[in-house]
CSV table of C-alpha atoms in Angstrom, one decimal:
chain,number,residue,atom,x,y,z
A,288,UNK,CA,0.0,0.0,0.0
A,289,UNK,CA,1.4,3.4,-0.8
A,290,UNK,CA,1.1,6.6,1.3
A,291,UNK,CA,-1.6,8.2,-0.9
A,292,UNK,CA,-3.8,5.1,-0.7
A,293,UNK,CA,-3.4,4.8,3.0
A,294,UNK,CA,-4.3,8.5,3.6
A,295,UNK,CA,-7.3,8.2,1.3
A,296,UNK,CA,-8.5,5.2,3.2
A,297,UNK,CA,-8.2,7.0,6.6
A,298,UNK,CA,-9.8,10.1,5.3
A,299,UNK,CA,-12.7,8.3,3.8
A,300,UNK,CA,-13.3,6.4,7.1
A,301,UNK,CA,-13.3,9.5,9.3
A,302,UNK,CA,-16.4,10.8,11.0
A,303,UNK,CA,-17.2,14.0,12.8
A,304,UNK,CA,-18.4,12.0,15.8
A,305,UNK,CA,-15.0,10.3,16.1
A,306,UNK,CA,-13.2,13.6,15.7
A,307,UNK,CA,-15.2,15.1,18.6
A,308,UNK,CA,-14.4,12.1,20.8
A,309,UNK,CA,-10.7,12.1,19.9
A,310,UNK,CA,-10.4,15.9,20.5
A,311,UNK,CA,-12.1,15.4,23.9
A,312,UNK,CA,-9.2,12.9,24.7
A,313,UNK,CA,-6.5,15.3,23.7
A,314,UNK,CA,-6.0,14.7,20.0
A,315,UNK,CA,-5.3,17.8,17.9
A,316,UNK,CA,-5.8,18.6,14.2
A,317,UNK,CA,-5.1,17.4,11.7
A,318,UNK,CA,-7.1,14.3,12.2
A,319,UNK,CA,-9.7,12.3,10.2
A,320,UNK,CA,-11.5,10.6,13.0
A,321,UNK,CA,-11.4,7.0,11.8
A,322,UNK,CA,-12.4,4.2,14.0
A,323,UNK,CA,-10.0,1.7,15.5
A,324,UNK,CA,-11.7,-1.1,13.6
A,325,UNK,CA,-10.8,0.6,10.4
A,326,UNK,CA,-7.3,1.3,11.7
A,327,UNK,CA,-6.8,-2.4,12.4
A,328,UNK,CA,-8.2,-3.4,9.0
A,329,UNK,CA,-6.0,-1.0,7.0
A,330,UNK,CA,-3.0,-2.0,9.2
A,331,UNK,CA,-3.5,-5.6,8.3
A,332,UNK,CA,-3.9,-4.9,4.6
A,333,UNK,CA,-0.8,-2.7,4.5
A,334,UNK,CA,1.3,-5.2,6.5
A,335,UNK,CA,4.7,-4.3,7.9
A,336,UNK,CA,6.2,-1.4,5.9
A,337,UNK,CA,8.7,0.9,7.4
A,338,UNK,CA,8.7,3.3,4.5
A,339,UNK,CA,4.9,3.6,4.7
A,340,UNK,CA,5.2,4.1,8.5
A,341,UNK,CA,7.7,6.9,8.1
A,342,UNK,CA,5.6,8.6,5.5
A,343,UNK,CA,2.5,8.3,7.6
A,344,UNK,CA,4.3,9.7,10.7
A,345,UNK,CA,5.7,12.6,8.7
A,346,UNK,CA,2.2,13.9,7.9
A,347,UNK,CA,1.6,14.9,11.5
A,348,UNK,CA,-2.0,13.6,11.1
A,349,UNK,CA,-3.3,11.9,14.3
A,350,UNK,CA,-4.9,9.0,12.4
A,351,UNK,CA,-1.9,8.5,10.1
A,352,UNK,CA,0.4,8.3,13.2
A,353,UNK,CA,-1.8,5.7,14.7
A,354,UNK,CA,-1.5,3.7,11.5
A,355,UNK,CA,2.2,4.3,11.4
A,356,UNK,CA,2.6,2.5,14.7
A,357,UNK,CA,0.6,-0.4,13.4
A,358,UNK,CA,2.6,-0.9,10.2
A,359,UNK,CA,6.1,-0.1,11.4
A,360,UNK,CA,8.2,-3.2,11.7
A,361,UNK,CA,9.5,-3.4,15.3
A,362,UNK,CA,12.6,-5.4,14.1
A,363,UNK,CA,13.6,-2.4,11.9
A,364,UNK,CA,12.9,0.3,14.4
A,365,UNK,CA,16.1,1.8,15.8
A,366,UNK,CA,16.2,3.2,19.3
A,367,UNK,CA,16.9,6.7,17.9
A,368,UNK,CA,13.9,6.5,15.6
A,369,UNK,CA,11.6,5.4,18.4
A,370,UNK,CA,12.9,8.2,20.6
A,371,UNK,CA,12.2,10.7,17.8
A,372,UNK,CA,8.6,9.5,17.4
A,373,UNK,CA,8.1,9.4,21.2
A,374,UNK,CA,9.2,13.0,21.6
A,375,UNK,CA,6.5,14.1,19.1
A,376,UNK,CA,3.6,12.3,20.9
A,377,UNK,CA,1.4,14.6,22.9
A,378,UNK,CA,-1.8,12.5,23.5
A,379,UNK,CA,-2.1,9.4,25.6
A,380,UNK,CA,-4.0,7.3,23.1
A,381,UNK,CA,-1.1,7.6,20.7
A,382,UNK,CA,1.3,6.6,23.5
A,383,UNK,CA,-0.8,3.5,24.1
A,384,UNK,CA,-0.7,2.4,20.5
A,385,UNK,CA,3.0,3.4,20.1
A,386,UNK,CA,4.1,1.4,23.2
A,387,UNK,CA,1.7,-1.5,22.8
A,388,UNK,CA,2.1,-2.0,19.0
A,389,UNK,CA,5.7,-1.0,18.4
A,390,UNK,CA,8.1,0.0,21.1
A,391,UNK,CA,7.4,-2.9,23.5
A,392,UNK,CA,8.1,-5.4,20.7
């Protein structure tokens, strides 16, 4: 899956209701408001792809960063790269996905 396709899938799945909920929990724009069910589905379809993960992270989009944590290959993630991503996280939900899906592995 390429970056444009992934972003398109996330944007299409976003809802205003989810954006409201995510903002209440500290997420900031830009965000699409996609559900975690969609996140998991798109993550499975994309597989492990470090280049895609880096591209998603670079967008600064909340949903894209969640997906980046899902598709990044823990075996290829350097400590420096993880530290860089961690320093940019400012909402607890993203910390949970980052630690549980990537850093702890």
